[in-house]
Structures are given as C-alpha cells and as structure tokens.
Amino acid sequence: LKEHEEVTKVKNVKFVELGKYRMETWYYSPFPKELFSEGPALDVLYFCEASMRFFKHKSELHRWLSKMDPKDRHPPGDEVYRDAKLSIFEVDGGEQKLYCQNLCYFAKLFLDHKTLFYDVDPFLFYVLCEHDGRGFHPVGYFSKEKYSDAGFNLACILTFPSYQRKGYGRFLINFSYELSKKEEKLGSPEKPLSDLGLVSYRSYWASQLLALLKRMYAEAAQASGTPLEEVRLPPLSIMDLAKMTSFVTEDVVSTCTFLGLLRYVSGQYLIYSPLPLVEELARKYPVKPPVVDAARLHWAPLI
Ligand code: ACO
C-alpha cells in the first residue's frame, strides 16, 4: 500500500534544470519535506551537473558552482570509460551516498513503476556523460547491485528526457552487458520493466542477436571458402547464444520467439535462422551508434 501511495502521489516538482536544459517532470519524487516550506509544489528545481545537489533558486546554484574547483566538475567516482564523445563514471553508493541519493531523487521524477532504493549502499551507479570543451554533462545512468542473487546486471535505467531517443539508453544497456562479459556472467535487467524499458531492451536484444548471427555466417563463409548464400550454420542452442551475448536464456528465448527464430526439434528448441531471414530482420533491427568500444572500458569485477 505504501508503494501504491507513493506512485499515485501528485507531482511535487514541475520542472528541473540540469546544465543547459529545463525538463518537465513526469512523476512525484519523495524530496525532503524541508524543500516545500513555502507550498506543496515547486515550479523549478535547479540541479548541479557535477554533484546532483539541488537548489530552489538559480542564484544558489551559481554560488555553489562558483565555489567548486573546476577540476571537480564531473560526477564523483572513477571514470571507467571514455571515447571521443562519451564518458562513464562508476559511483559507489556506499562511498558517495549524498550524490547517489540526489541522483535517485532526480530519477524518480521520471520513473513510476518501481520503488527506487534510497538505501544506495548496495548499488553502483554508472553515470553516462557527454564531454566537450566545457566539461562533463550527465545524460543518463543505470544502477547495478554490487551482489545480485537473482543475476540482475541492471537495477534501474534512465536517460534524462532532454537526451532521450539519441541512442543513450541503448548505449547504457550495451555497457551493462559489457560489464557482465567481464564478470563472465549472464545478466538481465531487474523486473518489472517499464513500457519504455521493454521497447528499448527488445530492440537492443534483437539487434545484437541478429548481428551475431550475421557475423557467424560471414565467419563460416570465410573459414570454409564457401559463398555466403551456401553456408549452413551448425545447430545452435539457446545456451550457445546466451553465452555469446551474456543475455540470460529467458531473454534469448523471448527475443527469438518475438523474431520468429525458434523451432522445436526432437524435444528441444533450436535456433532457426536461415540467412535471408536473418538479413531481412537485421535491416529492421540494425545495430545503431553509439556503440560501446570494449577496448575503452577500464574496469575489473569486484570479486
Ligand atoms: N517510443 C518508441 N520507441 C522507443 C522510445 C519511445 N519513446 N524510446 C525508446 N524506444 C526504442 C526504440 O526502438 C529506440 O531505438 P530507435 O530510436 O533507434 O528507434 C530504442 O528503444 C532505443 O532508444 P534510445 O534512444 O537508446 O533510448 P533512450 O535513450 O531514449 O532511453 C529509456 C530509453 C532509458 C528506457 C528511456 O526511455 C527512459 O529513461 N525512460 C524513463 C525511465 C524508464 O522507464 N526506465 C526503464 C525502467 S525499467 C528498469 O529500470 C529495469
């Protein structure tokens, strides 16, 4: 009942400003009640891009920024990934409690379907930033349990609304599986997924599985010297694909079912993937940039 009450509570902050963007919020977020000393709702809350501290007045944010050492104008934690345009910072909920709680307050404004964890200690937060000459600008993040008994490799994902539909959600999902590969584990996002979460994951899983099948055809053709059209792949199981992608078998099955790539043969499910079908589907679900360059990931699992 408590969760339900929280979900149905009316919006208490109408807009947030982060860097150069003002965004309209979607849902209620349980900010500390001291913030609402002058009324039940705020028009705008101003967030600092580096610390995620929030202020009721822009002048307060400016004062805060003017005191900040320019060197510190990035999320706290380790920069575990950097390419020409994007960086990812790993922030430990146990070490940077205030930052992570503030990030959760912000995130809740755009998430309604699940309880966010305000006990941030058990989580790592991966904050994606665009970087330019003026510094780091956070565009989204995902959280991940440090130890997940259920095998989740992502707890909660958000692309900040001003940056949505640019491929950053896909990039964060891509990154979560690169971490699983380094851990040599299969992974899956925590359930339930929101509608937007489901469409993003479905299109990601589909594009990755199809690209993998296309690559297998190309490699088999090259290895055997056979024209691509004549190549036959050896029988592939669900587990084969799971191991190659780090997707759990349930997600491989649901994606292959959705794509019509599963056949039940002699008591077991096998992948049915003739090349023309794979090519046609791959045109529909292409791998789109930005893509994580695994060579630029500097990270090792906790254990
Ligand atoms: N309508 C239709 N399709 C969409 C939409 C949309 N609004 N958003 C994403 N998609 C699909 C598309 O197939 C898209 O690919 P395309 O743009 O090439 O067609 C694909 O998902 C990936 O899009 P991205 O641009 O990478 O996704 P984005 O950066 O917008 O982030 C996300 C997706 C994170 C789900 C974002 O919508 C969001 O933050 N939503 C609010 C929070 C949320 O619901 N998070 C998921 C909760 S579930 C969980 O946390 C485990």
Coordinates of C-alpha atoms and ligand atoms in Angstrom, one line a residue:
L1 CA 0.0 0.0 0.0
K2 CA 2.9 2.4 0.8
E3 CA 4.3 1.9 -2.6
H4 CA 1.0 2.5 -4.2
E5 CA 0.5 5.7 -2.3
E6 CA 3.9 6.9 -3.4
V7 CA 3.2 6.1 -7.1
T8 CA -0.2 7.9 -7.1
K9 CA 1.1 11.0 -5.2
V10 CA 0.7 14.2 -7.2
K11 CA 3.8 15.8 -8.8
N12 CA 5.7 18.0 -6.4
V13 CA 8.3 19.5 -8.7
K14 CA 7.1 20.7 -12.1
F15 CA 10.4 21.3 -13.9
V16 CA 14.1 20.5 -13.3
E17 CA 17.0 22.3 -14.7
L18 CA 20.2 20.4 -15.4
G19 CA 23.1 22.1 -17.3
K20 CA 21.6 23.9 -20.3
Y21 CA 18.2 22.0 -20.3
R22 CA 15.0 22.6 -18.5
M23 CA 12.8 19.4 -18.4
E24 CA 9.2 18.9 -17.4
T25 CA 8.9 16.1 -14.8
W26 CA 6.7 13.1 -15.1
Y27 CA 6.0 11.8 -11.6
Y28 CA 6.2 12.5 -7.9
S29 CA 9.5 12.2 -6.1
P30 CA 10.0 12.0 -2.3
F31 CA 12.3 15.0 -1.9
P32 CA 12.9 16.0 1.8
K33 CA 9.9 17.9 3.1
E34 CA 12.0 21.0 4.1
L35 CA 12.1 21.8 0.4
F36 CA 8.4 22.5 0.4
S37 CA 8.3 25.0 3.3
E38 CA 6.6 27.6 1.0
G39 CA 4.0 25.3 -0.6
P40 CA 3.2 21.7 -1.7
A41 CA 4.9 22.0 -5.1
L42 CA 7.9 23.7 -6.7
D43 CA 7.9 25.2 -10.2
V44 CA 11.6 24.6 -10.8
L45 CA 14.4 22.8 -9.0
Y46 CA 18.0 23.5 -10.2
F47 CA 20.5 20.6 -10.2
C48 CA 24.3 20.8 -10.3
E49 CA 25.6 18.6 -13.1
A50 CA 28.6 17.5 -11.1
S51 CA 27.2 16.8 -7.6
M52 CA 23.5 16.5 -8.4
R53 CA 22.8 18.8 -5.4
F54 CA 19.6 20.7 -5.9
F55 CA 18.6 24.3 -5.2
K56 CA 15.3 26.2 -5.2
H57 CA 17.0 29.3 -6.7
K58 CA 19.3 29.6 -9.6
S59 CA 21.4 32.1 -7.7
E60 CA 22.1 29.4 -5.1
L61 CA 23.3 27.0 -7.8
H62 CA 25.5 29.7 -9.3
R63 CA 27.0 30.4 -5.9
W64 CA 27.6 26.6 -5.4
L65 CA 29.3 26.4 -8.8
S66 CA 31.5 29.4 -8.3
K67 CA 33.0 27.8 -5.1
M68 CA 33.6 24.5 -6.9
D69 CA 37.1 23.7 -8.1
P70 CA 36.9 23.3 -11.9
K71 CA 38.7 20.0 -11.6
D72 CA 35.7 18.6 -9.7
R73 CA 33.2 19.4 -12.3
H74 CA 32.3 15.8 -13.1
P75 CA 30.4 13.0 -11.2
P76 CA 32.4 11.6 -8.3
G77 CA 34.0 8.2 -8.7
D78 CA 36.1 6.5 -11.3
E79 CA 35.9 7.3 -15.0
V80 CA 35.7 3.7 -16.2
Y81 CA 35.0 4.5 -19.9
R82 CA 35.9 7.3 -22.3
D83 CA 35.6 7.7 -26.0
A84 CA 35.7 10.7 -28.3
K85 CA 32.3 11.9 -27.1
L86 CA 31.2 9.9 -24.1
S87 CA 32.4 9.0 -20.6
I88 CA 31.1 6.7 -17.9
F89 CA 31.7 7.3 -14.2
E90 CA 31.3 4.5 -11.7
V91 CA 29.9 5.9 -8.4
D92 CA 29.8 3.6 -5.3
G93 CA 26.6 4.2 -3.4
G94 CA 28.4 3.3 -0.2
E95 CA 31.1 6.0 -0.8
Q96 CA 29.1 8.8 -2.4
K97 CA 25.8 8.5 -0.5
L98 CA 24.6 12.0 -1.0
Y99 CA 25.4 12.1 -4.7
C100 CA 23.6 8.8 -5.3
Q101 CA 20.6 9.8 -3.2
N102 CA 20.3 13.0 -5.1
L103 CA 20.5 11.1 -8.4
C104 CA 17.7 8.8 -7.2
Y105 CA 15.5 11.8 -6.2
F106 CA 16.1 13.2 -9.7
A107 CA 15.5 9.8 -11.4
K108 CA 12.2 9.2 -9.5
L109 CA 10.8 12.2 -11.3
F110 CA 10.8 10.1 -14.5
L111 CA 10.1 6.6 -13.1
D112 CA 6.8 5.5 -11.6
H113 CA 6.7 1.8 -11.8
K114 CA 9.1 0.7 -9.2
T115 CA 10.3 1.6 -5.8
L116 CA 13.6 3.3 -6.1
F117 CA 16.2 2.3 -3.5
Y118 CA 17.1 5.2 -1.3
D119 CA 19.4 2.9 0.6
V120 CA 22.1 3.4 -2.0
D121 CA 24.9 1.4 -0.3
P122 CA 24.3 -1.9 -2.1
F123 CA 24.5 -0.3 -5.5
L124 CA 26.9 1.0 -8.1
F125 CA 25.8 3.8 -10.3
Y126 CA 27.1 4.2 -13.9
V127 CA 26.6 7.8 -15.0
L128 CA 26.9 8.5 -18.7
C129 CA 28.2 11.9 -19.6
E130 CA 28.8 13.8 -22.9
H131 CA 32.1 15.6 -22.7
D132 CA 33.1 18.7 -24.5
G133 CA 35.4 21.7 -24.0
R134 CA 33.2 22.9 -21.2
G135 CA 33.2 19.7 -19.1
F136 CA 31.1 16.7 -18.4
H137 CA 27.3 16.7 -18.9
P138 CA 25.4 13.8 -17.4
V139 CA 22.8 12.4 -19.9
G140 CA 21.6 9.3 -18.0
Y141 CA 22.6 6.4 -15.8
F142 CA 21.9 2.9 -14.6
S143 CA 22.3 1.4 -11.2
K144 CA 23.5 -2.1 -10.5
E145 CA 23.5 -4.2 -7.3
K146 CA 27.0 -4.9 -6.1
Y147 CA 25.9 -8.5 -5.5
S148 CA 22.7 -9.7 -7.2
D149 CA 21.5 -13.2 -6.1
A150 CA 18.9 -13.0 -8.9
G151 CA 21.5 -12.4 -11.5
F152 CA 20.4 -8.9 -12.4
N153 CA 23.0 -6.8 -14.2
L154 CA 21.0 -3.6 -14.1
A155 CA 18.5 -2.4 -11.5
C156 CA 17.3 0.9 -12.9
I157 CA 18.0 2.8 -16.1
L158 CA 17.1 6.4 -17.1
T159 CA 18.0 8.6 -19.9
F160 CA 17.3 12.2 -18.9
P161 CA 14.4 13.4 -21.1
S162 CA 16.3 16.1 -23.0
Y163 CA 18.7 13.4 -24.1
Q164 CA 16.2 10.6 -25.0
R165 CA 15.9 9.0 -28.4
K166 CA 19.6 9.6 -29.2
G167 CA 20.7 6.0 -28.6
Y168 CA 22.0 6.6 -25.0
G169 CA 19.6 4.1 -23.4
R170 CA 20.9 1.5 -25.9
F171 CA 24.4 2.6 -25.0
L172 CA 23.8 2.1 -21.3
I173 CA 22.2 -1.3 -21.9
N174 CA 25.2 -2.2 -24.1
F175 CA 27.6 -1.1 -21.3
S176 CA 25.7 -3.3 -18.7
Y177 CA 26.3 -6.4 -20.9
E178 CA 30.0 -5.4 -21.4
L179 CA 30.3 -5.5 -17.6
S180 CA 28.6 -8.9 -17.5
K181 CA 31.1 -10.2 -20.1
K182 CA 34.0 -9.0 -17.9
E183 CA 32.3 -10.8 -15.0
E184 CA 31.9 -13.9 -17.2
K185 CA 28.2 -14.0 -16.2
L186 CA 24.9 -13.9 -17.9
G187 CA 22.8 -10.9 -16.9
S188 CA 19.3 -9.5 -17.2
P189 CA 17.6 -6.3 -16.1
E190 CA 15.5 -6.2 -12.9
K191 CA 11.8 -6.7 -13.4
P192 CA 9.3 -5.2 -13.9
L193 CA 10.4 -3.2 -17.0
S194 CA 8.5 -0.1 -17.8
D195 CA 7.0 0.2 -21.3
L196 CA 9.9 2.3 -22.4
G197 CA 12.3 -0.1 -20.8
L198 CA 10.8 -3.0 -22.6
V199 CA 10.8 -1.4 -26.1
S200 CA 14.4 -0.4 -25.6
Y201 CA 15.6 -3.8 -24.4
R202 CA 13.6 -5.7 -27.0
S203 CA 15.2 -3.6 -29.8
Y204 CA 18.7 -4.0 -28.2
W205 CA 18.4 -7.8 -27.8
A206 CA 17.1 -8.2 -31.3
S207 CA 19.8 -6.1 -33.0
Q208 CA 22.6 -7.8 -31.0
L209 CA 21.3 -11.4 -31.7
L210 CA 20.9 -10.6 -35.4
A211 CA 24.3 -9.0 -35.7
L212 CA 25.8 -12.1 -34.0
L213 CA 24.1 -14.5 -36.5
K214 CA 25.2 -12.4 -39.5
R215 CA 28.8 -12.4 -38.1
M216 CA 28.6 -16.2 -37.7
Y217 CA 27.5 -16.6 -41.3
A218 CA 30.3 -14.3 -42.6
E219 CA 33.0 -16.1 -40.5
A220 CA 31.8 -19.5 -41.6
A221 CA 31.9 -18.4 -45.2
Q222 CA 35.4 -17.1 -44.8
A223 CA 36.7 -20.2 -42.9
S224 CA 35.2 -22.6 -45.4
G225 CA 35.7 -20.6 -48.6
T226 CA 32.1 -21.2 -49.5
P227 CA 29.9 -18.4 -50.9
L228 CA 27.8 -16.8 -48.2
E229 CA 24.5 -17.9 -49.7
E230 CA 25.6 -21.6 -49.5
V231 CA 26.8 -21.5 -45.9
R232 CA 24.9 -23.5 -43.3
L233 CA 25.4 -22.8 -39.6
P234 CA 25.8 -25.8 -37.3
P235 CA 22.7 -26.3 -35.0
L236 CA 22.6 -23.6 -32.4
S237 CA 21.1 -23.9 -28.9
I238 CA 19.6 -21.2 -26.7
M239 CA 22.6 -21.6 -24.4
D240 CA 25.1 -21.1 -27.2
L241 CA 23.6 -17.7 -27.9
A242 CA 23.3 -16.8 -24.2
K243 CA 27.0 -17.5 -23.7
M244 CA 28.0 -15.4 -26.7
T245 CA 25.9 -12.4 -25.7
S246 CA 25.8 -12.6 -21.9
F247 CA 21.9 -12.4 -22.2
V248 CA 20.2 -14.9 -19.9
T249 CA 18.4 -17.8 -21.7
E250 CA 14.9 -16.4 -20.9
D251 CA 15.8 -13.2 -22.8
V252 CA 17.3 -15.1 -25.7
V253 CA 14.1 -17.2 -25.9
S254 CA 11.7 -14.2 -25.7
T255 CA 13.7 -12.3 -28.4
C256 CA 14.0 -15.3 -30.7
T257 CA 10.2 -16.0 -30.2
F258 CA 9.4 -12.4 -31.0
L259 CA 11.6 -12.6 -34.1
G260 CA 10.3 -16.0 -35.2
L261 CA 13.7 -17.6 -34.9
L262 CA 12.8 -20.6 -32.8
R263 CA 11.9 -24.2 -33.8
Y264 CA 11.1 -27.2 -31.6
V265 CA 13.1 -30.1 -33.0
S266 CA 13.2 -33.6 -31.4
G267 CA 12.3 -32.4 -28.0
Q268 CA 14.4 -29.3 -27.8
Y269 CA 14.3 -25.7 -29.0
L270 CA 16.8 -24.8 -31.7
I271 CA 17.5 -21.6 -33.4
Y272 CA 16.0 -21.4 -36.9
S273 CA 18.0 -18.7 -38.7
P274 CA 18.3 -19.0 -42.5
L275 CA 20.5 -16.3 -43.9
P276 CA 17.8 -14.4 -45.9
L277 CA 15.5 -14.2 -42.8
V278 CA 18.5 -13.0 -40.6
E279 CA 19.4 -10.4 -43.2
E280 CA 15.8 -9.1 -43.5
L281 CA 15.4 -8.9 -39.7
A282 CA 18.8 -7.3 -39.3
R283 CA 17.7 -4.5 -41.6
K284 CA 14.7 -4.0 -39.4
Y285 CA 16.7 -4.1 -36.2
P286 CA 20.1 -2.7 -37.0
V287 CA 22.9 -2.0 -34.5
K288 CA 22.9 1.7 -34.3
P289 CA 25.6 4.1 -32.9
P290 CA 26.7 5.0 -30.3
V291 CA 28.2 1.6 -29.5
V292 CA 30.4 0.7 -26.5
D293 CA 34.1 0.2 -27.6
A294 CA 35.0 -2.6 -25.2
A295 CA 38.7 -1.7 -25.5
R296 CA 38.0 1.7 -23.8
L297 CA 36.4 0.1 -20.8
H298 CA 38.8 0.1 -17.8
W299 CA 37.1 -2.0 -15.2
A300 CA 37.5 -5.2 -13.3
P301 CA 34.8 -7.0 -11.4
L302 CA 34.6 -6.5 -7.6
I303 CA 35.4 -10.2 -7.0
Ligands
ACO1 N1 8.9 5.3 -28.3 C1 9.1 4.2 -29.1 N2 10.3 3.5 -29.1 C2 11.2 3.9 -28.2 C3 11.0 5.0 -27.3 C4 9.8 5.7 -27.4 N3 9.5 6.8 -26.7 N4 12.1 5.2 -26.6 C5 13.0 4.2 -26.9 N5 12.4 3.4 -27.9 C6 13.0 2.2 -28.5 C7 13.3 2.5 -30.0 O1 13.4 1.2 -30.6 C8 14.7 3.0 -29.8 O2 15.5 2.9 -31.0 P1 15.4 4.0 -32.2 O3 15.4 5.3 -31.5 O4 16.6 3.7 -33.0 O5 14.1 3.7 -32.8 C9 15.3 2.1 -28.7 O6 14.3 1.9 -27.9 C10 16.5 2.7 -28.0 O7 16.3 4.1 -27.9 P2 17.4 5.0 -27.1 O8 17.4 6.3 -27.8 O9 18.6 4.3 -26.9 O10 16.6 5.1 -25.7 P3 16.6 6.3 -24.7 O11 18.0 7.0 -24.5 O12 15.5 7.2 -25.0 O13 16.3 5.6 -23.3 C11 14.9 4.6 -21.7 C12 15.4 4.6 -23.1 C13 16.1 4.5 -20.7 C14 14.0 3.4 -21.4 C15 14.2 6.0 -21.5 O14 13.0 6.0 -22.3 C16 13.8 6.4 -20.1 O15 14.7 6.8 -19.3 N6 12.6 6.2 -19.7 C17 12.1 6.6 -18.4 C18 12.6 5.7 -17.3 C19 12.3 4.2 -17.6 O16 11.2 3.8 -17.9 N7 13.4 3.3 -17.4 C20 13.3 1.9 -17.6 C21 12.7 1.3 -16.4 S1 12.9 -0.4 -16.3 C22 14.3 -0.7 -15.5 O17 14.9 0.3 -15.0 C23 14.9 -2.0 -15.3

